[in-house]
Short mmCIF file of C-alpha atoms and ligand atoms in Angstrom, two decimals:
data_model
loop_
_atom_site.label_atom_id
_atom_site.label_comp_id
_atom_site.label_asym_id
_atom_site.label_seq_id
_atom_site.Cartn_x
_atom_site.Cartn_y
_atom_site.Cartn_z
CA MET A 1 80.12 -38.13 22.74
CA PRO A 2 77.56 -40.61 21.41
CA THR A 3 76.55 -43.47 23.69
CA ALA A 4 77.31 -46.13 21.06
CA TYR A 5 79.51 -46.28 18.01
CA ARG A 6 79.09 -48.57 15.04
CA THR A 7 81.43 -51.52 14.93
CA ILE A 8 83.40 -52.19 11.80
CA ASP A 9 81.88 -54.89 9.60
CA ALA A 10 82.88 -56.44 6.24
CA ARG A 11 81.17 -53.69 4.26
CA ILE A 12 83.09 -50.93 6.07
CA LEU A 13 86.37 -52.88 5.80
CA ALA A 14 85.85 -53.17 2.06
CA ALA A 15 85.25 -49.39 1.87
CA LEU A 16 88.40 -48.65 3.88
CA GLY A 17 90.42 -51.06 1.72
CA GLY A 18 89.06 -49.27 -1.33
CA ILE A 19 90.41 -45.95 -0.02
CA VAL A 20 93.91 -46.93 1.17
CA GLY A 21 94.46 -50.24 -0.63
CA GLU A 22 94.39 -53.68 1.05
CA ARG A 23 98.12 -53.49 1.85
CA ASN A 24 97.54 -50.42 4.01
CA LEU A 25 94.69 -51.81 6.03
CA ILE A 26 95.10 -54.03 9.09
CA ALA A 27 92.06 -55.88 10.47
CA GLY A 28 91.30 -59.25 12.05
CA ASP A 29 94.91 -59.83 13.10
CA PRO A 30 95.20 -59.22 16.87
CA GLU A 31 99.00 -59.40 16.87
CA ARG A 32 99.38 -56.64 14.24
CA LEU A 33 96.53 -54.61 15.73
CA GLU A 34 98.20 -54.78 19.18
CA ALA A 35 101.07 -52.60 17.99
CA TYR A 36 98.56 -49.80 17.37
CA GLY A 37 96.69 -50.26 20.66
CA HIS A 38 99.14 -48.55 22.98
CA ASP A 39 101.74 -45.80 23.24
CA GLU A 40 104.73 -45.48 25.58
CA THR A 41 102.55 -45.10 28.71
CA ALA A 42 103.86 -47.77 31.09
CA GLU A 43 100.56 -49.00 32.54
CA LYS A 44 98.78 -51.44 30.26
CA ARG A 45 95.35 -50.47 31.58
CA TYR A 46 95.34 -47.46 29.22
CA ALA A 47 95.80 -49.64 26.13
CA HIS A 48 92.88 -50.64 23.84
CA LEU A 49 92.80 -52.61 20.58
CA PRO A 50 91.58 -50.91 17.40
CA GLU A 51 89.18 -52.78 15.10
CA ALA A 52 91.11 -51.60 12.08
CA VAL A 53 94.26 -49.61 11.23
CA VAL A 54 94.43 -47.55 8.05
CA LYS A 55 97.54 -45.95 6.60
CA PRO A 56 96.57 -43.21 4.15
CA ALA A 57 99.15 -41.76 1.77
CA SER A 58 97.47 -38.42 1.01
CA THR A 59 95.15 -35.73 2.32
CA ALA A 60 92.51 -36.96 -0.13
CA GLU A 61 92.64 -40.42 1.48
CA VAL A 62 92.39 -38.96 5.01
CA GLN A 63 89.43 -36.94 3.80
CA ALA A 64 87.68 -40.03 2.41
CA ILE A 65 88.33 -42.01 5.64
CA MET A 66 86.91 -39.21 7.80
CA ALA A 67 83.87 -38.76 5.58
CA LEU A 68 83.17 -42.49 5.75
CA ALA A 69 83.70 -42.67 9.53
CA SER A 70 81.52 -39.61 10.07
CA ARG A 71 78.69 -41.05 7.95
CA GLU A 72 78.86 -44.42 9.71
CA GLY A 73 79.49 -43.20 13.27
CA ILE A 74 82.85 -44.95 13.72
CA PRO A 75 85.51 -43.53 16.08
CA VAL A 76 88.82 -42.52 14.50
CA THR A 77 92.04 -42.01 16.46
CA PRO A 78 94.96 -40.30 14.67
CA ARG A 79 98.37 -41.84 15.40
CA GLY A 80 101.90 -40.59 14.90
CA ALA A 81 104.85 -42.65 16.11
CA GLY A 82 103.11 -43.81 19.29
CA SER A 83 105.75 -42.27 21.53
CA GLY A 84 103.14 -40.40 23.57
CA LEU A 85 103.01 -40.72 27.34
CA SER A 86 99.30 -40.18 28.11
CA GLY A 87 97.52 -42.74 25.92
CA GLY A 88 96.61 -40.01 23.39
CA CYS A 89 96.85 -42.24 20.29
CA VAL A 90 95.14 -45.20 21.97
CA PRO A 91 91.77 -46.00 20.34
CA ALA A 92 89.95 -45.86 23.65
CA MET A 93 86.58 -46.60 22.00
CA GLY A 94 87.90 -49.05 19.41
CA GLY A 95 87.15 -48.20 15.78
CA ILE A 96 89.80 -47.00 13.36
CA VAL A 97 93.39 -46.03 14.06
CA LEU A 98 94.45 -43.57 11.40
CA SER A 99 98.20 -43.97 11.20
CA LEU A 100 100.00 -41.06 9.49
CA GLU A 101 103.23 -43.09 9.05
CA ARG A 102 103.08 -43.08 5.20
CA MET A 103 102.60 -39.30 4.97
CA ASN A 104 106.27 -38.69 5.72
CA ALA A 105 107.64 -36.29 3.13
CA ILE A 106 109.38 -32.98 3.66
CA LEU A 107 107.53 -31.08 0.93
CA GLU A 108 109.46 -27.83 0.76
CA ILE A 109 112.43 -26.03 2.30
CA ASP A 110 111.90 -22.34 1.68
CA LEU A 111 115.23 -20.64 2.33
CA ASP A 112 113.91 -17.17 1.44
CA ASN A 113 111.16 -17.20 4.03
CA LEU A 114 113.00 -19.54 6.43
CA MET A 115 110.14 -22.05 6.48
CA VAL A 116 109.76 -25.75 6.00
CA VAL A 117 106.56 -27.50 4.85
CA ALA A 118 106.25 -31.14 5.86
CA GLN A 119 103.77 -33.97 6.21
CA PRO A 120 102.78 -35.15 9.69
CA GLY A 121 104.50 -38.53 9.50
CA VAL A 122 108.03 -37.08 9.17
CA VAL A 123 110.27 -38.22 12.04
CA THR A 124 111.00 -34.95 13.83
CA ASN A 125 114.77 -35.36 13.88
CA SER A 126 114.96 -35.88 10.14
CA ILE A 127 113.81 -32.28 9.60
CA ASN A 128 116.86 -30.97 11.40
CA GLU A 129 119.11 -33.53 9.73
CA VAL A 130 117.99 -32.20 6.32
CA LEU A 131 118.31 -28.60 7.44
CA LYS A 132 121.80 -29.06 8.89
CA LYS A 133 123.59 -28.21 5.68
CA GLU A 134 121.69 -24.92 5.50
CA GLY A 135 122.67 -24.01 9.08
CA LEU A 136 118.97 -23.92 10.08
CA MET A 137 116.80 -25.73 12.60
CA PHE A 138 113.29 -26.32 13.90
CA ALA A 139 113.92 -25.42 17.55
CA GLY A 140 110.69 -26.60 19.25
CA TYR A 141 111.33 -30.35 19.15
CA PRO A 142 110.92 -32.73 22.12
CA MET A 143 113.58 -35.05 23.59
CA SER A 144 111.97 -38.01 21.75
CA LEU A 145 112.93 -36.39 18.43
CA GLU A 146 114.51 -39.52 17.03
CA THR A 147 111.26 -41.47 17.20
CA CYS A 148 108.28 -39.10 17.31
CA PHE A 149 106.54 -37.58 14.29
CA LEU A 150 105.94 -33.92 13.53
CA GLY A 151 102.13 -34.41 13.56
CA GLY A 152 102.36 -35.87 17.06
CA ASN A 153 104.43 -32.85 18.17
CA VAL A 154 101.76 -30.53 16.79
CA ALA A 155 98.92 -32.46 18.42
CA GLU A 156 100.69 -32.49 21.82
CA ASN A 157 102.32 -29.07 21.50
CA ALA A 158 105.50 -30.88 22.43
CA GLY A 159 108.47 -29.13 23.96
CA GLY A 160 111.85 -30.39 24.87
CA GLY A 161 115.21 -29.53 26.26
CA LYS A 162 115.59 -26.19 24.51
CA ALA A 163 112.30 -24.65 25.55
CA VAL A 164 113.81 -22.19 28.08
CA LYS A 165 115.30 -20.16 25.25
CA TYR A 166 113.46 -21.35 22.16
CA GLY A 167 109.98 -22.22 23.38
CA VAL A 168 107.83 -25.19 22.35
CA THR A 169 106.36 -26.46 19.08
CA SER A 170 103.49 -23.94 18.89
CA ARG A 171 105.94 -21.03 18.59
CA TYR A 172 107.10 -22.34 15.21
CA ILE A 173 103.80 -23.32 13.59
CA THR A 174 102.67 -20.75 11.06
CA GLY A 175 100.46 -22.91 8.86
CA LEU A 176 98.42 -26.11 9.03
CA GLU A 177 96.40 -28.17 6.66
CA VAL A 178 93.84 -30.20 8.58
CA VAL A 179 90.98 -32.57 7.84
CA LEU A 180 87.96 -32.18 10.05
CA ALA A 181 85.94 -35.10 11.45
CA THR A 182 83.36 -34.48 8.72
CA GLY A 183 85.97 -34.77 5.98
CA GLU A 184 86.31 -31.07 5.10
CA VAL A 185 89.84 -29.81 4.45
CA LEU A 186 90.98 -26.51 5.99
CA ARG A 187 94.14 -24.62 5.10
CA LEU A 188 95.03 -22.32 7.99
CA GLY A 189 97.74 -19.64 8.03
CA GLY A 190 100.73 -20.10 5.77
CA LYS A 191 104.28 -18.74 5.65
CA LEU A 192 103.27 -15.77 7.74
CA ARG A 193 105.07 -14.41 10.77
CA LYS A 194 101.99 -12.40 11.72
CA ASP A 195 98.36 -13.23 11.08
CA VAL A 196 95.32 -11.86 12.91
CA SER A 197 92.64 -12.57 10.27
CA GLY A 198 89.93 -14.14 12.38
CA TYR A 199 90.28 -16.56 15.28
CA ASP A 200 93.66 -18.23 15.78
CA LEU A 201 92.47 -21.73 14.88
CA ILE A 202 96.03 -22.95 14.34
CA HIS A 203 96.85 -22.57 17.99
CA LEU A 204 93.53 -24.04 19.05
CA ILE A 205 94.37 -27.20 17.07
CA VAL A 206 98.01 -27.28 18.32
CA GLY A 207 97.89 -29.24 21.55
CA SER A 208 94.34 -30.55 20.99
CA GLU A 209 95.59 -34.13 21.13
CA GLY A 210 93.98 -35.23 17.88
CA THR A 211 90.46 -34.46 19.18
CA LEU A 212 89.65 -31.51 16.88
CA ALA A 213 91.19 -32.35 13.50
CA VAL A 214 93.65 -34.56 11.66
CA VAL A 215 96.83 -32.61 10.81
CA THR A 216 97.89 -33.44 7.23
CA GLU A 217 100.49 -30.70 6.53
CA VAL A 218 102.57 -28.43 8.73
CA THR A 219 104.43 -25.19 7.97
CA LEU A 220 107.21 -24.45 10.45
CA SER A 221 109.36 -21.35 10.83
CA LEU A 222 113.08 -21.93 11.17
CA LEU A 223 115.96 -20.40 13.09
CA PRO A 224 119.71 -20.33 12.42
CA VAL A 225 121.67 -22.95 14.34
CA PRO A 226 123.97 -21.17 16.81
CA LYS A 227 127.60 -21.79 15.96
CA ARG A 228 128.85 -22.53 19.48
CA ARG A 229 127.48 -24.14 22.60
CA ALA A 230 128.61 -25.50 25.96
CA VAL A 231 127.09 -27.58 28.70
CA LEU A 232 127.51 -27.05 32.43
CA LEU A 233 127.02 -29.98 34.74
CA CYS A 234 126.46 -28.56 38.22
CA SER A 235 126.56 -31.00 41.14
CA PHE A 236 124.60 -30.02 44.25
CA PRO A 237 124.79 -31.56 47.71
CA SER A 238 121.00 -31.33 48.04
CA VAL A 239 117.81 -31.38 45.97
CA ALA A 240 116.78 -28.08 47.52
CA GLY A 241 120.10 -26.50 46.52
CA ALA A 242 119.76 -27.57 42.87
CA ILE A 243 116.09 -26.60 42.57
CA GLY A 244 116.64 -23.32 44.44
CA ALA A 245 119.27 -22.33 41.87
CA VAL A 246 116.87 -22.66 38.89
CA PRO A 247 115.07 -19.30 39.10
CA ALA A 248 118.33 -17.60 40.09
CA VAL A 249 120.17 -18.71 36.97
CA ILE A 250 118.44 -16.31 34.58
CA LYS A 251 117.65 -13.59 37.11
CA GLU A 252 121.18 -13.23 38.45
CA SER A 253 123.29 -14.04 35.38
CA ARG A 254 120.92 -12.05 33.07
CA ILE A 255 121.45 -14.74 30.46
CA VAL A 256 118.79 -16.98 29.00
CA PRO A 257 120.31 -20.45 28.73
CA THR A 258 119.11 -22.87 26.09
CA SER A 259 118.25 -25.52 28.68
CA VAL A 260 118.07 -25.96 32.43
CA GLU A 261 117.51 -29.65 33.13
CA TYR A 262 117.25 -31.21 36.59
CA MET A 263 118.28 -34.78 37.49
CA ASP A 264 118.08 -36.33 40.94
CA LYS A 265 120.50 -38.92 42.24
CA ALA A 266 118.23 -41.95 41.67
CA SER A 267 117.68 -40.89 38.02
CA ILE A 268 121.37 -40.34 37.37
CA ILE A 269 122.52 -43.60 38.94
CA ALA A 270 119.82 -45.67 37.14
CA THR A 271 120.71 -44.10 33.80
CA CYS A 272 124.48 -44.34 34.11
CA SER A 273 124.10 -47.99 34.98
CA TYR A 274 121.61 -48.56 32.09
CA LEU A 275 124.02 -46.91 29.65
CA ASN A 276 127.14 -48.28 31.28
CA GLU A 277 128.26 -44.64 31.34
CA GLU A 278 130.32 -42.60 33.76
CA ILE A 279 129.63 -38.90 34.02
CA PRO A 280 131.57 -36.63 36.37
CA TYR A 281 130.38 -36.53 39.97
CA GLN A 282 127.43 -38.79 39.26
CA LYS A 283 127.01 -39.52 42.98
CA ALA A 284 125.87 -35.95 43.69
CA GLU A 285 122.46 -35.64 45.37
CA ALA A 286 121.14 -33.62 42.42
CA MET A 287 122.45 -32.05 39.22
CA LEU A 288 121.55 -29.23 36.84
CA LEU A 289 122.48 -29.64 33.21
CA ILE A 290 122.61 -26.16 31.76
CA GLU A 291 123.29 -25.48 28.11
CA VAL A 292 124.21 -22.13 26.64
CA ASP A 293 124.69 -21.21 23.02
CA GLY A 294 125.87 -18.29 20.92
CA ASN A 295 127.81 -17.44 17.81
CA ASP A 296 131.36 -17.12 19.08
CA ASP A 297 133.51 -18.73 21.71
CA GLU A 298 133.79 -15.60 23.82
CA GLU A 299 130.01 -15.08 24.01
CA VAL A 300 129.53 -18.68 25.10
CA TYR A 301 132.43 -18.49 27.56
CA ARG A 302 130.99 -15.35 29.17
CA ALA A 303 127.58 -17.03 29.42
CA TYR A 304 128.80 -20.20 31.14
CA GLU A 305 131.12 -18.28 33.42
CA ALA A 306 128.24 -16.06 34.62
CA ILE A 307 125.86 -18.96 35.10
CA GLY A 308 128.52 -21.11 36.73
CA GLU A 309 129.13 -18.37 39.26
CA VAL A 310 125.43 -18.21 40.16
CA CYS A 311 125.37 -21.97 40.66
CA VAL A 312 128.53 -21.94 42.79
CA ALA A 313 127.10 -19.14 44.92
CA ARG A 314 124.03 -21.40 45.42
CA GLY A 315 126.13 -24.34 46.60
CA ALA A 316 127.10 -26.18 43.41
CA ASP A 317 130.35 -28.03 43.88
CA PRO A 318 131.88 -28.77 41.51
CA VAL A 319 130.69 -27.29 38.22
CA TYR A 320 131.94 -29.18 35.22
CA VAL A 321 132.10 -27.52 31.79
CA ALA A 322 131.79 -29.55 28.60
CA ASP A 323 132.56 -27.58 25.49
CA ASN A 324 133.46 -30.29 23.03
CA ARG A 325 130.85 -32.22 21.15
CA THR A 326 131.69 -35.68 22.43
CA THR A 327 131.46 -34.76 26.09
CA MET A 328 128.36 -32.64 25.56
CA ASP A 329 126.69 -35.54 23.76
CA ARG A 330 127.66 -37.98 26.56
CA ILE A 331 126.09 -35.74 29.19
CA TRP A 332 122.95 -35.09 27.16
CA ASN A 333 122.70 -38.79 26.42
CA VAL A 334 122.32 -39.48 30.14
CA ARG A 335 119.56 -36.91 30.47
CA ARG A 336 117.81 -38.16 27.35
CA ASN A 337 117.79 -41.76 28.53
CA ILE A 338 116.46 -41.27 32.04
CA ALA A 339 112.84 -42.17 31.11
CA GLU A 340 113.92 -45.36 29.37
CA ALA A 341 116.42 -46.31 32.12
CA LEU A 342 113.80 -45.87 34.87
CA LYS A 343 111.29 -47.89 32.83
CA VAL A 344 113.76 -50.73 32.42
CA ARG A 345 114.62 -50.62 36.14
CA SER A 346 110.98 -50.32 37.27
CA PRO A 347 108.51 -51.24 34.53
CA ARG A 348 105.52 -50.68 36.85
CA GLN A 349 105.48 -46.92 37.15
CA SER A 350 103.61 -43.75 36.41
CA LEU A 351 105.64 -41.09 34.60
CA GLU A 352 104.22 -37.64 35.36
CA ASP A 353 104.89 -34.22 33.90
CA ILE A 354 103.40 -31.61 36.18
CA VAL A 355 104.31 -27.98 35.51
CA VAL A 356 104.52 -25.17 38.06
CA PRO A 357 105.81 -21.59 37.90
CA THR A 358 109.60 -21.85 38.19
CA ALA A 359 109.67 -20.00 41.51
CA ALA A 360 107.31 -22.68 42.96
CA ILE A 361 109.50 -25.69 42.10
CA THR A 362 111.14 -25.74 45.53
CA ALA A 363 107.74 -25.82 47.24
CA PHE A 364 106.59 -28.54 44.85
CA MET A 365 109.64 -30.69 45.59
CA ALA A 366 108.91 -30.46 49.32
CA ARG A 367 105.32 -31.66 48.65
CA LEU A 368 106.67 -34.48 46.49
CA GLU A 369 108.97 -35.65 49.27
CA ASP A 370 106.10 -35.49 51.74
CA ILE A 371 103.82 -37.55 49.42
CA ALA A 372 106.54 -40.15 48.79
CA GLY A 373 107.23 -40.44 52.53
CA ARG A 374 103.61 -40.78 53.57
CA PHE A 375 102.79 -43.40 50.95
CA GLY A 376 106.12 -45.23 51.38
CA VAL A 377 106.82 -45.06 47.64
CA GLU A 378 109.87 -44.10 45.58
CA ILE A 379 109.34 -41.12 43.24
CA PRO A 380 112.52 -40.33 41.27
CA CYS A 381 112.31 -36.91 39.66
CA TYR A 382 114.00 -35.20 36.72
CA GLY A 383 112.96 -32.86 33.96
CA HIS A 384 112.84 -29.48 32.34
CA ALA A 385 113.35 -27.45 35.54
CA GLY A 386 113.93 -24.27 33.58
CA ASP A 387 110.29 -24.52 32.40
CA GLY A 388 108.99 -25.66 35.81
CA ASN A 389 108.14 -28.98 34.12
CA LEU A 390 109.12 -32.02 36.18
CA HIS A 391 108.94 -35.76 35.49
CA ALA A 392 108.10 -37.19 38.89
CA THR A 393 108.00 -40.94 38.30
CA VAL A 394 105.93 -42.98 40.84
CA VAL A 395 107.42 -46.49 41.08
CA LYS A 396 105.37 -49.46 42.27
CA PRO A 397 106.90 -50.94 45.45
CA GLU A 398 107.36 -54.68 44.97
CA ALA A 399 105.49 -55.44 48.19
CA TRP A 400 102.26 -53.83 46.90
CA SER A 401 99.67 -56.06 45.31
CA GLU A 402 98.09 -55.02 42.00
CA GLU A 403 95.01 -53.88 43.87
CA GLU A 404 97.03 -51.79 46.34
CA TRP A 405 99.04 -50.26 43.49
CA HIS A 406 95.92 -49.19 41.57
CA GLU A 407 94.22 -47.83 44.61
CA ARG A 408 97.22 -46.03 46.07
CA LEU A 409 98.48 -44.72 42.72
CA THR A 410 95.10 -43.06 42.16
CA ALA A 411 95.40 -41.35 45.53
CA ILE A 412 99.11 -40.44 44.98
CA LEU A 413 98.38 -38.89 41.55
CA ALA A 414 95.42 -36.94 42.97
CA GLU A 415 97.68 -35.51 45.68
CA LEU A 416 100.51 -34.78 43.27
CA TYR A 417 98.18 -32.98 40.85
CA GLU A 418 96.44 -31.09 43.65
CA ALA A 419 99.87 -29.98 44.94
CA SER A 420 100.84 -28.73 41.48
CA HIS A 421 97.51 -26.93 41.00
CA ALA A 422 97.69 -25.30 44.44
CA LEU A 423 101.04 -23.82 43.44
CA GLY A 424 99.59 -22.29 40.29
CA GLY A 425 100.59 -25.24 38.14
CA ARG A 426 98.94 -27.81 35.86
CA ILE A 427 98.76 -31.60 35.79
CA SER A 428 100.55 -31.78 32.42
CA GLY A 429 103.16 -29.51 30.92
CA GLU A 430 103.85 -31.47 27.70
CA HIS A 431 102.61 -35.07 27.62
CA GLY A 432 98.93 -34.17 27.55
CA ILE A 433 95.81 -35.50 29.23
CA GLY A 434 94.97 -38.38 26.82
CA ASN A 435 93.04 -41.15 28.52
CA LYS A 436 95.56 -41.35 31.34
CA ARG A 437 94.72 -38.12 33.12
CA LEU A 438 91.16 -37.43 32.06
CA ALA A 439 89.75 -38.32 35.49
CA TYR A 440 91.82 -35.47 36.95
CA ILE A 441 91.13 -32.68 34.46
CA GLY A 442 88.65 -31.11 36.94
CA ILE A 443 91.64 -30.33 39.23
CA ASP A 444 92.97 -27.88 36.65
CA LEU A 445 89.91 -26.62 34.83
CA ASP A 446 86.69 -25.24 36.34
CA PRO A 447 83.28 -26.53 35.08
CA ALA A 448 82.64 -23.42 32.93
CA THR A 449 85.99 -23.83 31.14
CA ILE A 450 85.36 -27.56 30.56
CA LEU A 451 81.89 -26.81 29.20
CA LEU A 452 83.29 -24.23 26.75
CA MET A 453 85.99 -26.68 25.61
CA LYS A 454 83.31 -29.34 25.05
CA ARG A 455 81.32 -26.82 22.92
CA VAL A 456 84.46 -26.14 20.86
CA LYS A 457 84.88 -29.87 20.42
CA ALA A 458 81.27 -30.24 19.29
CA ALA A 459 81.73 -27.42 16.76
CA PHE A 460 84.72 -29.20 15.18
CA ASP A 461 83.39 -32.72 15.54
CA PRO A 462 79.56 -32.78 15.88
CA ALA A 463 79.33 -36.60 15.76
CA GLY A 464 82.02 -37.01 18.43
CA ILE A 465 83.99 -39.52 16.35
CA LEU A 466 87.48 -37.98 16.51
CA ASN A 467 89.64 -39.52 19.24
CA PRO A 468 86.78 -40.00 21.74
CA GLY A 469 87.50 -40.91 25.34
CA LYS A 470 90.27 -38.33 25.69
CA ILE A 471 90.78 -35.16 27.77
CA PHE A 472 87.27 -34.97 29.30
CA PRO A 473 85.50 -37.68 31.29
CA ASP A 474 81.85 -38.15 30.34
C1 FAD B 501 111.70 -41.23 25.88
C2 FAD B 501 110.64 -40.19 25.62
C3 FAD B 501 110.98 -38.83 25.77
C4 FAD B 501 110.00 -37.87 25.53
N1 FAD B 501 110.33 -36.56 25.67
C5 FAD B 501 109.41 -35.61 25.46
C6 FAD B 501 109.75 -34.22 25.58
O1 FAD B 501 110.88 -33.85 25.83
N2 FAD B 501 108.78 -33.32 25.37
C7 FAD B 501 107.50 -33.68 25.02
O2 FAD B 501 106.69 -32.80 24.82
N3 FAD B 501 107.19 -34.97 24.90
C8 FAD B 501 108.07 -35.95 25.09
N4 FAD B 501 107.72 -37.25 24.94
C9 FAD B 501 106.35 -37.62 24.58
C10 FAD B 501 106.09 -37.78 23.07
O3 FAD B 501 107.25 -38.18 22.39
C11 FAD B 501 105.53 -36.51 22.47
O4 FAD B 501 104.25 -36.25 23.00
C12 FAD B 501 105.40 -36.53 20.94
O5 FAD B 501 105.04 -35.28 20.47
C13 FAD B 501 104.40 -37.55 20.45
O6 FAD B 501 104.55 -37.73 19.04
P1 FAD B 501 104.10 -39.07 18.33
O7 FAD B 501 104.28 -38.91 16.88
O8 FAD B 501 104.74 -40.24 18.92
O9 FAD B 501 102.51 -39.04 18.66
P2 FAD B 501 101.57 -40.19 19.18
O10 FAD B 501 102.00 -40.72 20.45
O11 FAD B 501 101.35 -41.19 18.06
O12 FAD B 501 100.23 -39.36 19.36
C14 FAD B 501 100.16 -38.34 20.31
C15 FAD B 501 98.85 -37.56 20.13
O13 FAD B 501 98.86 -36.89 18.91
C16 FAD B 501 97.71 -37.22 18.12
N5 FAD B 501 98.19 -37.18 16.73
C17 FAD B 501 99.27 -37.76 16.21
N6 FAD B 501 99.42 -37.43 14.94
C18 FAD B 501 98.38 -36.62 14.61
C19 FAD B 501 97.95 -35.92 13.46
N7 FAD B 501 98.64 -36.01 12.31
N8 FAD B 501 96.82 -35.16 13.51
C20 FAD B 501 96.14 -35.05 14.67
N9 FAD B 501 96.50 -35.68 15.81
C21 FAD B 501 97.60 -36.44 15.78
C22 FAD B 501 97.30 -38.59 18.62
O14 FAD B 501 95.89 -38.78 18.43
C23 FAD B 501 97.60 -38.44 20.11
O15 FAD B 501 96.56 -37.78 20.77
C24 FAD B 501 108.66 -38.25 25.16
C25 FAD B 501 108.36 -39.60 25.04
C26 FAD B 501 109.33 -40.56 25.26
C27 FAD B 501 108.95 -42.00 25.07
#
């Protein structure tokens, strides 16, 4: 990373305006720039104002912006919908925010190859809305599907509530068009289900948090939508009971559910109150939301019976089955709104997404309880338990001053991340490192790995202008 970047002056603004048109350039207006200076990360300290925002409409415009920025030494931060939770799209070093919001077309639905080609600014959910009539879906989407963009999903390798059975975004990406920091355009892969010609650059770029290239087109493989599904809501009298059941669900039932989501009591109560919703047995200490799917009623019935039995044997009481759309949607709605509900209840918080091997979740939960107890802090927890990916949410106690919060949160996060790493886990399972977790990357990665990653970064972006100040501390 260079020690100094060029600031944007009138000459550069004129050049940017010439590329995207004055209407698609924001500069000199702090109020409008502010909207592009943060994502959904709760703590404001990760925010940073851009000097300019550009909204290109084509790959050629992205190319021209990158060539200009590269020549002039100006940082560029790609931005999707800004729903990220690690400060990834925050222009940490100022410069240009490159918003992909106008590149929002679904370019092709290829029913013969079962592929869709789309621009990065497409709202993720709209892909499945369009595909509904064909009985097809993109299965790797995150829970924020109604707001986030496809390009952001690619850059974060997002994964959501269906990852247990269907995996995460990367599984479905077969082709990418990207613009490098220097302005060159690469077309990688295509509508191929297999491809071993050279290095797998697609899956190097997927999850690279906008630090290696700007994604300008995505080819996704599709799956048929299963015809039937059902949701089990399993109430447990203890956290340990619920978490202990997670690895048993697949092993003992021999069925791979679509989702295994965990919700603790604090998360459920906060969300039901936020939504003014009642779900069955919401006062349980902990719950597992387990979804199964299939193509006929009997298959789905057999699946939920088998999984229900495993949960009952592990102490679930009662197990509620939702097999009509309205009830399933109501239950999922609670799970989907936990992050928002906890944020409304406790705006000062740090939402985490550690990931551990599924068999280590019980041990991690014990460490979490110990950390919360020792620091005297509330840490509600929920998440994609079937993937070992948990959203422990550290909440600022009212009695703590700002200084105490900053100091103690740093120590709490270090302990939480160390606990995850010691159990074979990682500090982030889906939200990424961004500028929020970069100080902790050394917990997960050894110096040789970090050095190699930095060399890869330098090969893609020799001038260090693409999303600087992310992933690695200098
Ligand atoms: C309520 C809520 C629920 C969520 N649930 C999930 C979940 O279940 N699973 C999950 O994985 N995440 C989840 N997230 C996090 C977030 O929605 C995802 O990370 C999402 O993929 C970000 O997409 P975005 O378009 O908002 O990207 P942004 O936040 O705008 O950007 C994210 C990163 O992608 C880069 N980027 C964006 N577009 C491009 C591009 N075209 N080319 C190169 N880089 C680009 C940015 O530079 C940044 O580093 C959730 C967030 C919220 C608020």
